[in-house]
Amino acid sequence: MKKFINDPFHVVDEMLEGFLAVHGRYLRRLESARTVVRADAPVQGKVGVVTGGGSGHKPAFIGFVGKGMLDAVAVGEIFTSPPPNAVFEAARAVNGGRGVLFLLGNYAGDVMNFQLAADMARAEGIAVEQVIATDDVGSGPKEKASNRRGVVGEFLAWKIAGAKAEAGGSLEECRQVAEKVNSYTRTLGVALSPCTVPAKGTPTFTLAEDEMEYGVGHHGEPGTAKIKLMTADEVTEKMTGEILEDLPFGSGDEVAVLINGLGATPLIELYVCFRKVKQILDGKGIKIERSYVGEYFTALEMAGFSITLMKLDPELKSLLEAPADTPYYRL
Amino acid sequence: MAHGVTNREVMAIMESLCDTMEKEKDYLSELDGAIGDGDHGVNMAKCFREVRKKLPESRDKNVGAILRSVGMVVLNSVGGAMGALYGTFFLRLAQEAGEKPEIDLGDLVRMFQAAEKGILDIGKAHVGDKTLIDTLSPAVRALEKAAQQGKSLSDAMSDFEKAAKRGMESTRDLVARIGRASRLGERTKGHLDAGAASCYFILRAFSEGMKQAG
């Protein structure tokens, strides 16, 4: 393992120290738990939007804390969900009197720890609702869509639920719109190389020169299949085809497209892939309303990318367009 | 049975558990690395280092209080599914032990039944899903059976440990049906489940400590 770290046991805390020193205008750390909250939290009269998860996905999650997006993030170890008290303290710190929305990915650890935290918060009289993201087409068949992983599609849920909360939406309205984002969003990922979790020190999987992992998530876990290396156009076509069929997306739909780099794939390659996605969607009469290309939700230094499509309606469109001001996303 | 298990013996079990997790750190991470992200050993070690720091505060407390303190640390130190599951495990053991100064085999049966139920409730896994439940459930069944047969504490804990080990070994041939490894489907066959292994180490520590006490 070649990494610029000190002790793997301290990497998350040391990262956080640096991050807060740079971005203190946006967020602060709680003393009671490894949790960061919006600098001005709690915002009275606003629903608090809380997420959390393992570290190792920079800029997710903490890069999106700020006005119009997330109010708090419970910070876990690398690829490990945060403990319940970190989520509970997040809920306490951002409750502005109208309740708190938990947004999380569908991982056993996250689901359990957020559930325990929700129980703790409710016992203190804080209203809590939660929405579990399941956008990853690569992680299970459509018949079992509720078992799928939540991946970078979560970024869109943070943006939209955050905008709804900022606009004065009720807890129930915020929950509903986040559910809608999840049901309208599909993602698929591929990887050319693994990542190395510092605590383990060796790569999470191995691939021959002419192989790629298809259907990967963002924890360096292997995908659903090893396949022969393809060109950018070939793999983009395969992925986009599966995504389009899954919802399904069709002619006349308006969509947001998100091409997410998984940590070690340069922007030049992501734009090559975006170009192909656009050609395919143009050919099918699907209109791209908004596009995102870059690193939103990474898997340390894994080389790879994912394609996300979200179907839009007028409400989702206007919430996507609403202002946001966070360290890694501004509009 | 000569006598029950005292708080001092439970403290010794917790200390040996901390030692075991430190010792098996690399082994557990290696198991996890085959079908997970490979940090299980480090996370368990980190968690039980926190437990070790807090243990002295419980020195003269009753069994329930010791286990409750361990449970709170496990639940809130490193997070992850294992934090929630093992945290619940120790908290339920604690709840059932209550404020008794000493516990007997009957208490142990109820404690481990409660711990198993807690894990089933929160983890939603069943025997055969390739999780720590494959270690825990057969061990609890063996303990119940030994108690019904009127075995000594020491013999009952031997049965408990053996059943746990067999249960852990059974995960080698299973396909993961829950948790992150489940996305790998058939690719998980042939590998021991890391959670089943760490659960075995926990149960073995109880068994060895109790046998010495009994």
XYZ file of C-alpha atoms in Angstrom:
545
model
C 0.000 0.000 0.000
C 1.332 3.421 -0.950
C -0.736 6.133 0.667
C -0.141 9.477 2.322
C -1.450 8.450 5.695
C -0.059 8.098 9.196
C -1.764 5.476 11.332
C -4.794 3.829 9.629
C -6.534 4.049 12.998
C -6.400 7.859 12.878
C -6.932 8.628 9.212
C -10.578 9.700 9.536
C -9.994 12.040 12.473
C -6.948 13.574 10.812
C -8.861 14.099 7.562
C -11.674 15.731 9.501
C -9.302 18.077 11.270
C -7.975 19.266 7.929
C -11.391 19.491 6.330
C -12.800 21.607 9.143
C -9.780 23.886 9.052
C -10.422 24.560 5.371
C -14.211 24.673 5.334
C -15.055 26.100 8.749
C -17.201 28.755 7.095
C -19.719 26.022 6.231
C -19.573 23.523 9.035
C -18.445 22.733 12.544
C -17.837 19.570 14.492
C -19.895 18.571 17.510
C -18.043 17.869 20.725
C -20.389 15.063 21.693
C -19.753 12.790 18.689
C -17.904 12.515 15.384
C -20.571 14.522 13.642
C -20.371 17.685 11.567
C -23.220 20.159 11.268
C -23.968 23.264 9.276
C -22.224 26.242 10.866
C -25.533 27.959 11.682
C -27.390 24.825 12.906
C -30.050 24.500 14.124
C -31.969 26.657 11.676
C -35.227 27.464 13.473
C -38.377 26.479 11.633
C -36.561 24.324 9.077
C -36.565 20.553 8.752
C -33.073 19.222 9.441
C -31.596 17.001 6.726
C -29.170 14.439 8.126
C -27.070 11.862 6.385
C -24.025 9.859 7.249
C -22.002 6.871 6.345
C -18.518 5.592 6.021
C -15.633 7.869 5.144
C -13.689 7.315 1.956
C -16.230 8.829 -0.442
C -14.960 12.408 -0.584
C -16.456 14.817 -1.388
C -19.482 12.867 -0.080
C -20.783 13.231 2.528
C -19.319 16.210 4.362
C -18.562 18.142 1.172
C -22.279 18.802 0.762
C -23.084 20.333 4.132
C -24.435 23.847 3.830
C -27.369 26.039 2.939
C -29.765 24.293 0.583
C -28.338 20.815 1.128
C -27.315 18.839 4.204
C -27.591 20.067 7.781
C -25.509 17.314 9.353
C -23.364 14.302 8.604
C -22.481 11.488 11.002
C -18.962 10.451 10.070
C -18.019 6.761 10.130
C -14.730 4.934 9.730
C -13.597 4.180 6.173
C -16.539 2.421 4.488
C -18.124 1.750 7.885
C -21.407 3.231 9.052
C -21.303 5.718 11.925
C -22.487 4.568 15.348
C -25.989 5.476 16.520
C -24.904 8.209 18.918
C -23.232 10.117 16.051
C -26.523 10.086 14.123
C -28.560 10.860 17.238
C -26.363 13.841 18.118
C -26.746 15.019 14.518
C -30.521 14.922 14.868
C -30.388 16.839 18.146
C -28.063 19.473 16.764
C -30.086 20.275 13.647
C -33.635 19.961 14.926
C -35.125 23.389 14.359
C -38.488 22.376 15.762
C -39.940 20.809 12.629
C -38.270 17.423 12.765
C -35.382 15.715 11.066
C -35.104 13.706 7.863
C -32.554 10.890 7.750
C -31.243 10.093 4.269
C -29.090 7.004 4.045
C -27.855 4.343 1.697
C -29.158 0.799 1.847
C -26.346 -0.896 3.762
C -26.936 -3.229 6.687
C -24.794 -1.181 9.074
C -26.289 2.160 8.093
C -29.834 0.842 8.283
C -29.307 -0.600 11.785
C -27.421 2.350 13.225
C -29.819 4.954 11.810
C -32.745 2.919 13.122
C -31.231 2.865 16.614
C -30.591 6.609 16.329
C -34.157 7.250 15.166
C -35.446 5.358 18.214
C -33.222 7.459 20.480
C -34.313 10.729 18.849
C -38.010 9.874 18.981
C -37.637 8.961 22.636
C -36.505 12.575 23.125
C -39.496 13.911 21.267
C -37.767 14.708 17.956
C -39.861 13.800 14.902
C -37.800 11.636 12.552
C -38.513 10.247 9.110
C -36.080 8.337 6.950
C -35.555 7.548 3.292
C -33.222 4.770 2.221
C -31.604 5.166 -1.197
C -31.607 2.154 -3.520
C -30.543 3.581 -6.895
C -27.888 1.017 -7.871
C -29.193 -1.137 -10.711
C -26.008 -3.221 -10.526
C -26.732 -4.491 -7.031
C -29.832 -6.573 -7.580
C -32.663 -7.466 -9.928
C -35.567 -5.104 -10.427
C -37.966 -7.474 -8.633
C -35.883 -6.937 -5.531
C -35.278 -3.213 -6.037
C -35.715 -2.508 -2.322
C -32.608 -4.610 -1.633
C -30.415 -2.550 -3.912
C -27.536 -0.374 -2.731
C -27.796 3.369 -2.543
C -24.938 5.005 -4.387
C -24.249 8.398 -5.961
C -27.950 8.971 -6.648
C -27.997 9.971 -2.984
C -26.356 13.249 -4.016
C -29.511 14.169 -5.930
C -31.664 13.279 -2.923
C -29.546 15.531 -0.670
C -29.828 18.388 -3.161
C -33.553 18.054 -3.626
C -34.605 17.269 -0.045
C -32.216 20.012 1.115
C -33.866 22.506 -1.228
C -37.317 21.430 -0.088
C -36.355 21.876 3.556
C -34.772 25.265 2.834
C -37.988 26.370 1.108
C -39.962 25.622 4.271
C -41.244 22.163 3.359
C -42.681 20.049 6.152
C -40.988 16.846 7.318
C -43.566 14.814 5.417
C -43.072 16.870 2.243
C -39.298 16.473 2.487
C -39.669 12.739 2.986
C -41.996 12.423 0.029
C -39.763 14.319 -2.337
C -36.731 12.277 -1.277
C -38.732 9.093 -1.891
C -39.624 10.424 -5.317
C -35.980 11.101 -6.124
C -35.145 7.556 -5.140
C -37.892 6.012 -7.218
C -36.959 8.132 -10.263
C -33.183 7.560 -10.068
C -31.033 4.734 -11.458
C -27.256 4.257 -11.351
C -24.769 1.716 -12.700
C -21.010 1.607 -12.077
C -17.893 -0.039 -13.510
C -14.298 -0.233 -12.350
C -10.919 -0.722 -13.965
C -8.983 -1.049 -10.736
C -9.712 -1.636 -7.042
C -9.096 0.594 -4.063
C -7.073 -0.110 -0.950
C -8.753 0.399 2.406
C -5.979 1.748 4.691
C -6.927 -0.595 7.519
C -6.415 -3.602 5.278
C -3.511 -2.396 3.189
C -4.106 -4.567 0.144
C -6.444 -4.033 -2.837
C -10.074 -5.073 -2.458
C -9.998 -7.143 -5.650
C -7.660 -7.962 -8.517
C -8.206 -7.623 -12.230
C -6.182 -8.782 -15.205
C -4.993 -6.152 -17.710
C -7.883 -6.974 -20.048
C -10.671 -7.164 -17.430
C -13.112 -4.802 -15.766
C -15.576 -5.175 -12.893
C -19.142 -4.490 -13.942
C -21.847 -3.335 -11.544
C -19.562 -2.078 -8.777
C -20.591 -0.053 -5.779
C -18.474 2.576 -4.085
C -16.762 0.557 -1.383
C -14.207 -1.097 -3.591
C -16.360 -4.190 -3.442
C -16.183 -6.342 -6.544
C -19.035 -5.954 -8.992
C -21.543 -8.519 -10.125
C -19.283 -9.815 -12.898
C -15.812 -9.554 -14.304
C -16.046 -8.754 -17.985
C -13.593 -8.167 -20.822
C -12.352 -4.629 -21.135
C -14.483 -2.516 -23.453
C -14.007 0.874 -25.079
C -15.630 3.918 -23.464
C -18.450 3.887 -26.013
C -19.110 0.176 -25.680
C -19.319 0.156 -21.898
C -21.309 3.403 -21.788
C -23.779 1.937 -24.248
C -24.151 -1.261 -22.200
C -24.628 0.653 -18.943
C -26.999 3.268 -20.344
C -29.057 0.556 -22.004
C -29.563 -1.258 -18.712
C -30.426 1.946 -16.854
C -32.952 3.074 -19.451
C -34.692 -0.270 -19.402
C -34.828 -0.467 -15.631
C -37.117 2.471 -14.763
C -37.907 2.553 -17.718
C -36.967 5.932 -19.215
C -38.548 6.728 -22.564
C -39.065 9.229 -25.324
C -40.295 12.600 -24.089
C -38.789 12.189 -20.624
C -36.711 14.976 -19.134
C -33.751 13.804 -17.095
C -30.757 14.826 -15.051
C -27.549 12.964 -15.917
C -24.731 12.451 -13.446
C -21.409 10.930 -14.479
C -19.501 10.224 -11.290
C -15.809 9.439 -11.105
C -14.948 6.816 -8.473
C -11.658 8.378 -7.451
C -8.969 7.639 -10.020
C -10.627 8.219 -13.350
C -9.723 11.563 -14.877
C -12.329 14.046 -16.055
C -11.191 13.576 -19.641
C -12.594 10.029 -19.586
C -15.775 11.078 -17.794
C -16.509 13.652 -20.505
C -15.898 11.043 -23.223
C -18.546 8.890 -21.544
C -20.955 11.793 -21.059
C -20.724 12.514 -24.789
C -21.839 8.960 -25.514
C -24.697 9.085 -22.994
C -25.925 12.276 -24.656
C -25.817 10.674 -28.115
C -27.864 7.724 -26.838
C -30.445 9.912 -25.067
C -30.730 12.282 -28.037
C -31.383 9.269 -30.236
C -34.211 8.156 -27.953
C -35.850 11.550 -27.608
C -34.906 11.905 -23.941
C -34.078 15.478 -23.001
C -31.164 16.236 -20.681
C -32.243 19.119 -18.450
C -29.278 19.162 -16.162
C -25.865 17.442 -16.237
C -23.229 16.762 -13.639
C -19.781 15.421 -14.499
C -17.108 14.993 -11.839
C -16.370 13.361 -8.508
C -19.362 13.406 -6.187
C -19.187 10.067 -4.424
C -15.879 8.220 -4.729
C -14.409 4.938 -3.522
C -10.956 6.133 -2.429
C -8.681 5.671 -5.450
C -10.795 3.172 -7.363
C -10.613 3.786 -11.109
C -14.081 3.677 -12.562
C -17.218 5.671 -13.031
C -20.956 5.428 -12.742
C -23.819 6.754 -14.810
C -26.947 8.049 -13.065
C -30.193 9.132 -14.666
C -33.032 10.792 -12.783
C -36.401 11.368 -14.357
C -37.614 14.913 -13.738
C -40.983 16.462 -13.085
C -41.635 20.184 -12.525
C -41.148 19.899 -8.761
C -37.835 18.021 -9.012
C -36.630 20.400 -11.713
C -37.297 23.509 -9.659
C -35.707 22.012 -6.531
C -32.615 21.037 -8.528
C -32.372 24.656 -9.690
C -32.666 26.101 -6.169
C -29.549 27.694 -4.683
C -27.115 25.645 -2.640
C -23.903 26.674 -0.950
C -21.623 23.901 0.317
C -17.882 23.235 0.131
C -18.231 21.021 -2.959
C -21.448 22.121 -4.589
C -22.627 25.649 -5.188
C -25.436 26.930 -7.347
C -22.285 -26.508 40.042
C -19.876 -25.368 42.673
C -20.779 -21.718 42.395
C -21.927 -19.122 39.915
C -19.913 -16.774 37.811
C -18.921 -13.624 39.629
C -18.374 -10.086 38.393
C -14.604 -10.568 38.690
C -14.770 -13.520 36.372
C -16.850 -11.568 33.887
C -14.234 -8.818 34.021
C -11.562 -11.406 33.236
C -13.623 -12.635 30.287
C -13.901 -9.106 28.930
C -10.151 -8.636 29.280
C -9.422 -11.868 27.455
C -11.868 -10.775 24.759
C -9.881 -7.573 24.255
C -6.684 -9.621 23.964
C -8.282 -11.987 21.445
C -9.493 -9.203 19.177
C -6.030 -7.663 19.142
C -4.479 -11.045 18.369
C -6.960 -11.994 15.648
C -7.048 -8.562 14.012
C -5.223 -9.575 10.838
C -6.950 -12.934 10.554
C -10.420 -11.317 10.711
C -9.465 -8.639 8.209
C -8.128 -11.293 5.884
C -11.417 -13.201 6.045
C -13.365 -9.996 5.442
C -11.059 -9.050 2.592
C -12.098 -12.083 0.587
C -15.737 -11.014 0.304
C -15.974 -7.643 2.039
C -13.848 -4.539 2.344
C -11.304 -6.109 4.658
C -11.518 -3.922 7.736
C -13.400 -6.194 10.117
C -10.320 -7.091 12.147
C -9.154 -3.518 12.497
C -12.616 -2.310 13.431
C -13.056 -5.029 16.049
C -9.592 -4.315 17.450
C -10.300 -0.591 17.547
C -13.621 -1.220 19.249
C -12.160 -3.483 21.948
C -9.285 -1.078 22.556
C -12.006 1.384 23.567
C -13.616 -1.307 25.702
C -10.287 -1.935 27.433
C -9.925 1.772 28.245
C -13.347 1.844 29.914
C -13.142 -1.494 31.712
C -11.373 -0.291 34.878
C -14.396 1.905 35.657
C -16.503 -1.254 35.987
C -14.096 -3.134 38.228
C -16.309 -3.552 41.281
C -19.672 -3.304 39.549
C -22.143 -6.157 39.124
C -22.259 -8.394 36.046
C -25.052 -6.433 34.389
C -23.243 -3.131 34.860
C -20.002 -4.488 33.411
C -21.762 -5.877 30.355
C -23.813 -2.699 29.925
C -20.695 -0.581 29.893
C -19.097 -2.889 27.299
C -22.281 -2.795 25.219
C -22.394 1.003 25.163
C -18.772 1.232 24.068
C -19.231 -1.413 21.376
C -22.386 0.268 20.107
C -20.873 3.720 19.885
C -17.182 3.330 19.153
C -16.597 2.227 15.560
C -20.098 1.915 14.150
C -20.776 -0.441 11.278
C -23.188 -3.344 11.295
C -20.955 -5.073 13.826
C -21.145 -2.150 16.243
C -24.933 -2.245 16.170
C -25.115 -6.042 16.386
C -22.470 -6.689 19.026
C -23.537 -3.578 20.944
C -27.050 -4.984 21.086
C -25.607 -8.386 22.027
C -23.817 -7.067 25.116
C -26.653 -4.742 26.110
C -29.134 -7.612 26.043
C -26.775 -9.829 28.045
C -26.559 -6.979 30.523
C -30.303 -6.440 30.699
C -30.950 -10.084 31.443
C -28.112 -10.328 33.980
C -29.593 -7.406 35.860
C -28.020 -6.550 39.174
C -27.109 -10.049 40.228
C -23.764 -10.361 41.941
C -23.371 -13.876 40.532
C -24.914 -15.711 37.599
C -25.624 -19.416 37.158
C -26.211 -21.606 34.123
C -29.925 -20.796 34.065
C -29.096 -17.083 33.976
C -26.609 -17.670 31.173
C -29.201 -19.464 29.091
C -31.629 -16.544 29.476
C -28.876 -14.003 28.820
C -27.754 -15.615 25.576
C -31.343 -16.185 24.468
C -32.000 -12.476 24.971
C -28.806 -11.553 23.125
C -29.738 -13.814 20.226
C -33.211 -12.311 20.050
C -31.769 -8.794 20.044
C -29.503 -9.624 17.141
C -32.290 -11.335 15.205
C -34.559 -8.327 15.729
C -32.093 -5.734 14.572
C -30.109 -7.708 11.995
C -33.010 -9.553 10.389
C -30.745 -12.444 9.383
C -31.603 -16.124 9.723
C -29.491 -19.222 10.150
C -28.038 -20.014 6.731
C -27.629 -16.403 5.587
C -23.873 -16.524 6.239
C -23.677 -14.146 9.189
C -22.758 -14.246 12.857
C -26.174 -15.773 13.532
C -24.816 -19.016 12.065
C -22.386 -19.075 14.973
C -24.636 -17.689 17.682
C -27.900 -19.590 17.210
C -26.492 -23.134 17.326
C -24.417 -22.167 20.359
C -27.489 -20.910 22.201
C -29.413 -24.086 21.250
C -26.550 -26.197 22.614
C -26.519 -24.204 25.840
C -30.284 -24.645 26.298
C -29.965 -28.366 25.703
C -27.071 -28.777 28.102
C -28.995 -26.913 30.809
C -32.052 -29.106 30.286
C -29.858 -32.190 30.591
C -28.564 -30.882 33.884
C -24.970 -30.647 32.725
C -22.400 -28.762 34.750
C -21.591 -25.172 33.840
C -18.240 -26.286 32.538
C -19.660 -29.023 30.302
C -22.455 -26.775 29.105
C -19.941 -24.118 28.087
C -17.923 -26.765 26.221
C -21.035 -27.717 24.238
C -21.701 -24.024 23.643
C -18.217 -23.450 22.271
C -18.225 -26.540 20.067
C -21.585 -25.670 18.560
C -20.370 -22.128 17.926
C -17.323 -23.462 16.141
C -19.343 -25.839 13.986
C -21.704 -22.989 13.198
C -18.860 -20.737 12.174
C -17.401 -23.480 9.974
C -20.782 -23.965 8.319
C -20.575 -20.480 6.813
C -17.747 -21.604 4.550
C -20.139 -23.392 2.224
C -22.946 -20.856 2.367
C -23.887 -18.156 -0.114
C -24.276 -14.792 1.616
C -27.906 -13.685 1.621
C -27.679 -10.527 3.681
C -25.278 -7.617 4.141
C -22.727 -6.241 1.753
C -21.331 -9.653 0.789
C -24.777 -10.729 -0.431
C -24.298 -8.647 -3.598
C -21.529 -11.061 -4.551
C -23.869 -14.043 -4.524
C -22.138 -17.284 -5.489
C -18.759 -15.596 -5.248
C -19.037 -15.781 -1.465
C -18.980 -19.587 -1.407
C -15.802 -21.142 -0.086
C -15.053 -18.307 2.344
C -15.696 -18.175 6.066
C -17.862 -15.239 7.079
C -15.812 -12.729 9.050
C -18.708 -11.883 11.376
C -19.311 -15.561 12.097
C -15.616 -15.816 12.981
C -15.530 -12.781 15.289
C -18.695 -14.057 16.955
C -16.945 -17.371 17.549
C -14.047 -15.561 19.239
C -16.485 -13.725 21.510
C -18.372 -16.869 22.452
C -15.126 -18.785 22.962
C -13.936 -16.128 25.393
C -17.155 -16.577 27.380
C -16.835 -20.334 27.253
C -13.229 -20.419 28.412
C -13.820 -17.884 31.163
C -16.963 -19.605 32.409
C -15.296 -23.000 32.375
C -12.597 -21.676 34.637
C -15.251 -20.232 36.908
C -17.380 -23.380 36.886
